[in-house]
Amino acid sequence: MSWEVVLDIAAAACFLFAGLLSLAAGVGVLRFGDLLSRMHAGTKPQVLGVLLGLAGYGLRMRSGPVLWTVLLVALFQLLTAPVAAHMVGRAGYRTGKVSSEGLAVDELTNDLSTAQQDIGPTG
Amino acid sequence: MTAGSRRRPPWRMLVWLTLVWLMLWGRFSTGTLLAGVAIAALVTTALPLPAVEFKGRIHPVATAHLIGRFILDLVRASIQVALLALSPRRSPRGAVIRVHLRSESDLYLTLTAELSTLVPGSLVVEANRQTGVLYLHVLDVDALGGIEKIRTDTLGTEARVLRALASDGELAAAGLTRRGRDGRGEEQT
């Protein structure tokens, strides 16, 4: 088996897992019950899915310019996905879209209400 | 943030932006390099960012450890969330917990928060840079071995970040040693 066949098979495997993870991420977004749980589906399997897809693309194309672009996309995906999830979660929290009923422990709501009391009743 | 408006040109940023420009073009030529430098200079003067304080240096072994562990954790977390999404068992028990980080630096707080969002279990909902507190949402408390375990894991991530980048002084201020057992077993001071 030549190198090229080996690389192509590796690329195919990457694409397959990337597809499965993206599918799972999509199903997760649909099935999870609340905003914050959905953000988990949107960060972890989704990010790894994109990374595997990029790896597959790099392995299949095997050229310099493609490799550099792929590296950049992967890096920025890793940097921006958590920030985006954080922003959505934070906005959800502050606009009351997150109910603490479904949570086992909710230390943020506790701390926020303590802070409110410290400031005073009207705020 | 507190650095004055009269400051040295951000060399690191210039080099980085030029590198990004070159990577986007994919191949090196003098023209591309000059254009990259010009655009980097334009971007940094037109859209200046507050200077991030970085007093440490990159420790290669600890950085390799940080990256290797991160990749493992990312794969584990993805499989875990994917299985949970596809499994018939509904609605795992979630929680929002508070984690006090050891270091007070913005850079390490940001890195720890970014990494925590991608590794098992947690998602950063709120960060307080004055007090160095992260609020994490945990998808499935029981699958991860309880709230204390998640707190320890997050502090372990921070310890790996600090060992990879922080100076000896910052590390000592955080109550850590250069050689620790994977960030575990060290209690907050």
GROMACS .gro file of N, CA and C in nm, chain B residues 15-72:
model
  174
  138VAL      N    1   0.412   4.095   1.478
  138VAL     CA    2   0.468   3.972   1.422
  138VAL      C    3   0.357   3.870   1.398
  139TRP      N    4   0.268   3.856   1.495
  139TRP     CA    5   0.159   3.758   1.486
  139TRP      C    6   0.067   3.790   1.369
  140LEU      N    7   0.027   3.918   1.355
  140LEU     CA    8  -0.065   3.955   1.247
  140LEU      C    9  -0.001   3.935   1.110
  141THR      N   10   0.129   3.967   1.101
  141THR     CA   11   0.199   3.944   0.975
  141THR      C   12   0.201   3.795   0.941
  142LEU      N   13   0.226   3.714   1.045
  142LEU     CA   14   0.228   3.568   1.026
  142LEU      C   15   0.092   3.517   0.978
  143VAL      N   16  -0.015   3.570   1.038
  143VAL     CA   17  -0.150   3.529   0.997
  143VAL      C   18  -0.172   3.563   0.850
  144TRP      N   19  -0.130   3.684   0.812
  144TRP     CA   20  -0.145   3.728   0.673
  144TRP      C   21  -0.071   3.633   0.579
  145LEU      N   22   0.052   3.598   0.617
  145LEU     CA   23   0.131   3.507   0.533
  145LEU      C   24   0.064   3.369   0.525
  146MET      N   25   0.011   3.323   0.638
  146MET     CA   26  -0.053   3.191   0.638
  146MET      C   27  -0.178   3.192   0.552
  147LEU      N   28  -0.250   3.306   0.551
  147LEU     CA   29  -0.370   3.315   0.469
  147LEU      C   30  -0.335   3.308   0.321
  148TRP      N   31  -0.222   3.369   0.284
  148TRP     CA   32  -0.181   3.362   0.143
  148TRP      C   33  -0.125   3.226   0.109
  149GLY      N   34  -0.066   3.161   0.209
  149GLY     CA   35  -0.021   3.024   0.188
  149GLY      C   36   0.120   3.011   0.133
  150ARG      N   37   0.169   3.111   0.065
  150ARG     CA   38   0.308   3.101   0.021
  150ARG      C   39   0.380   3.233   0.042
  151PHE      N   40   0.511   3.220   0.061
  151PHE     CA   41   0.590   3.335   0.100
  151PHE      C   42   0.640   3.412  -0.021
  152SER      N   43   0.625   3.546  -0.018
  152SER     CA   44   0.695   3.630  -0.115
  152SER      C   45   0.720   3.764  -0.048
  153THR      N   46   0.816   3.838  -0.100
  153THR     CA   47   0.852   3.966  -0.036
  153THR      C   48   0.733   4.061  -0.036
  154GLY      N   49   0.659   4.062  -0.147
  154GLY     CA   50   0.543   4.149  -0.156
  154GLY      C   51   0.440   4.118  -0.050
  155THR      N   52   0.412   3.989  -0.032
  155THR     CA   53   0.315   3.948   0.069
  155THR      C   54   0.362   3.989   0.208
  156LEU      N   55   0.492   3.970   0.234
  156LEU     CA   56   0.548   4.005   0.364
  156LEU      C   57   0.530   4.155   0.390
  157LEU      N   58   0.565   4.238   0.290
  157LEU     CA   59   0.554   4.384   0.308
  157LEU      C   60   0.408   4.424   0.329
  158ALA      N   61   0.320   4.367   0.249
  158ALA     CA   62   0.177   4.397   0.265
  158ALA      C   63   0.131   4.355   0.404
  159GLY      N   64   0.177   4.239   0.450
  159GLY     CA   65   0.139   4.189   0.583
  159GLY      C   66   0.182   4.285   0.692
  160VAL      N   67   0.308   4.332   0.683
  160VAL     CA   68   0.359   4.425   0.785
  160VAL      C   69   0.277   4.554   0.782
  161ALA      N   70   0.247   4.604   0.662
  161ALA     CA   71   0.171   4.730   0.651
  161ALA      C   72   0.033   4.713   0.712
  162ILE      N   73  -0.033   4.601   0.682
  162ILE     CA   74  -0.168   4.580   0.734
  162ILE      C   75  -0.165   4.560   0.885
  163ALA      N   76  -0.063   4.488   0.933
  163ALA     CA   77  -0.050   4.468   1.078
  163ALA      C   78  -0.033   4.602   1.148
  164ALA      N   79   0.049   4.690   1.090
  164ALA     CA   80   0.071   4.822   1.150
  164ALA      C   81  -0.058   4.902   1.149
  165LEU      N   82  -0.131   4.895   1.039
  165LEU     CA   83  -0.258   4.968   1.027
  165LEU      C   84  -0.359   4.917   1.130
  166VAL      N   85  -0.370   4.786   1.141
  166VAL     CA   86  -0.468   4.728   1.234
  166VAL      C   87  -0.434   4.765   1.378
  167THR      N   88  -0.305   4.756   1.414
  167THR     CA   89  -0.270   4.783   1.554
  167THR      C   90  -0.282   4.931   1.589
  168THR      N   91  -0.265   5.021   1.490
  168THR     CA   92  -0.284   5.163   1.524
  168THR      C   93  -0.431   5.203   1.520
  169ALA      N   94  -0.505   5.148   1.423
  169ALA     CA   95  -0.647   5.186   1.411
  169ALA      C   96  -0.732   5.122   1.521
  170LEU      N   97  -0.700   4.999   1.558
  170LEU     CA   98  -0.780   4.927   1.658
  170LEU      C   99  -0.689   4.880   1.771
  171PRO      N  100  -0.641   4.972   1.853
  171PRO     CA  101  -0.549   4.928   1.959
  171PRO      C  102  -0.622   4.850   2.068
  172LEU      N  103  -0.554   4.750   2.121
  172LEU     CA  104  -0.611   4.669   2.228
  172LEU      C  105  -0.534   4.700   2.357
  173PRO      N  106  -0.600   4.685   2.471
  173PRO     CA  107  -0.525   4.703   2.595
  173PRO      C  108  -0.413   4.600   2.603
  174ALA      N  109  -0.299   4.642   2.653
  174ALA     CA  110  -0.185   4.552   2.662
  174ALA      C  111  -0.213   4.443   2.764
  175VAL      N  112  -0.181   4.320   2.727
  175VAL     CA  113  -0.195   4.210   2.820
  175VAL      C  114  -0.061   4.190   2.889
  176GLU      N  115  -0.064   4.188   3.021
  176GLU     CA  116   0.059   4.172   3.095
  176GLU      C  117   0.106   4.028   3.088
  177PHE      N  118   0.228   4.008   3.047
  177PHE     CA  119   0.282   3.873   3.044
  177PHE      C  120   0.426   3.879   3.092
  178LYS      N  121   0.448   3.829   3.213
  178LYS     CA  122   0.581   3.840   3.272
  178LYS      C  123   0.657   3.708   3.264
  179GLY      N  124   0.587   3.603   3.235
  179GLY     CA  125   0.652   3.471   3.236
  179GLY      C  126   0.721   3.442   3.104
  180ARG      N  127   0.749   3.316   3.084
  180ARG     CA  128   0.799   3.272   2.955
  180ARG      C  129   0.741   3.134   2.928
  181ILE      N  130   0.758   3.088   2.803
  181ILE     CA  131   0.699   2.959   2.769
  181ILE      C  132   0.793   2.847   2.810
  182HIS      N  133   0.742   2.758   2.892
  182HIS     CA  134   0.820   2.642   2.933
  182HIS      C  135   0.780   2.526   2.844
  183PRO      N  136   0.871   2.478   2.759
  183PRO     CA  137   0.831   2.381   2.654
  183PRO      C  138   0.770   2.253   2.707
  184VAL      N  139   0.831   2.193   2.810
  184VAL     CA  140   0.781   2.064   2.857
  184VAL      C  141   0.641   2.080   2.915
  185ALA      N  142   0.625   2.184   3.000
  185ALA     CA  143   0.495   2.206   3.061
  185ALA      C  144   0.390   2.243   2.956
  186THR      N  145   0.431   2.316   2.852
  186THR     CA  146   0.337   2.353   2.746
  186THR      C  147   0.293   2.230   2.668
  187ALA      N  148   0.389   2.141   2.639
  187ALA     CA  149   0.355   2.017   2.570
  187ALA      C  150   0.258   1.936   2.654
  188HIS      N  151   0.282   1.934   2.784
  188HIS     CA  152   0.193   1.863   2.875
  188HIS      C  153   0.052   1.923   2.872
  189LEU      N  154   0.048   2.058   2.876
  189LEU     CA  155  -0.080   2.129   2.872
  189LEU      C  156  -0.157   2.095   2.744
  190ILE      N  157  -0.087   2.100   2.629
  190ILE     CA  158  -0.154   2.077   2.501
  190ILE      C  159  -0.198   1.932   2.488
  191GLY      N  160  -0.107   1.840   2.526
  191GLY     CA  161  -0.139   1.698   2.515
  191GLY      C  162  -0.261   1.662   2.599
  192ARG      N  163  -0.259   1.708   2.722
  192ARG     CA  164  -0.370   1.680   2.812
  192ARG      C  165  -0.499   1.742   2.760
  193PHE      N  166  -0.486   1.864   2.701
  193PHE     CA  167  -0.602   1.932   2.648
  193PHE      C  168  -0.666   1.854   2.533
  194ILE      N  169  -0.582   1.800   2.444
  194ILE     CA  170  -0.637   1.725   2.330
  194ILE      C  171  -0.710   1.600   2.380
  195LEU      N  172  -0.646   1.529   2.475
  195LEU     CA  173  -0.711   1.411   2.533
  195LEU      C  174  -0.846   1.448   2.593
   0.00000   0.00000   0.00000
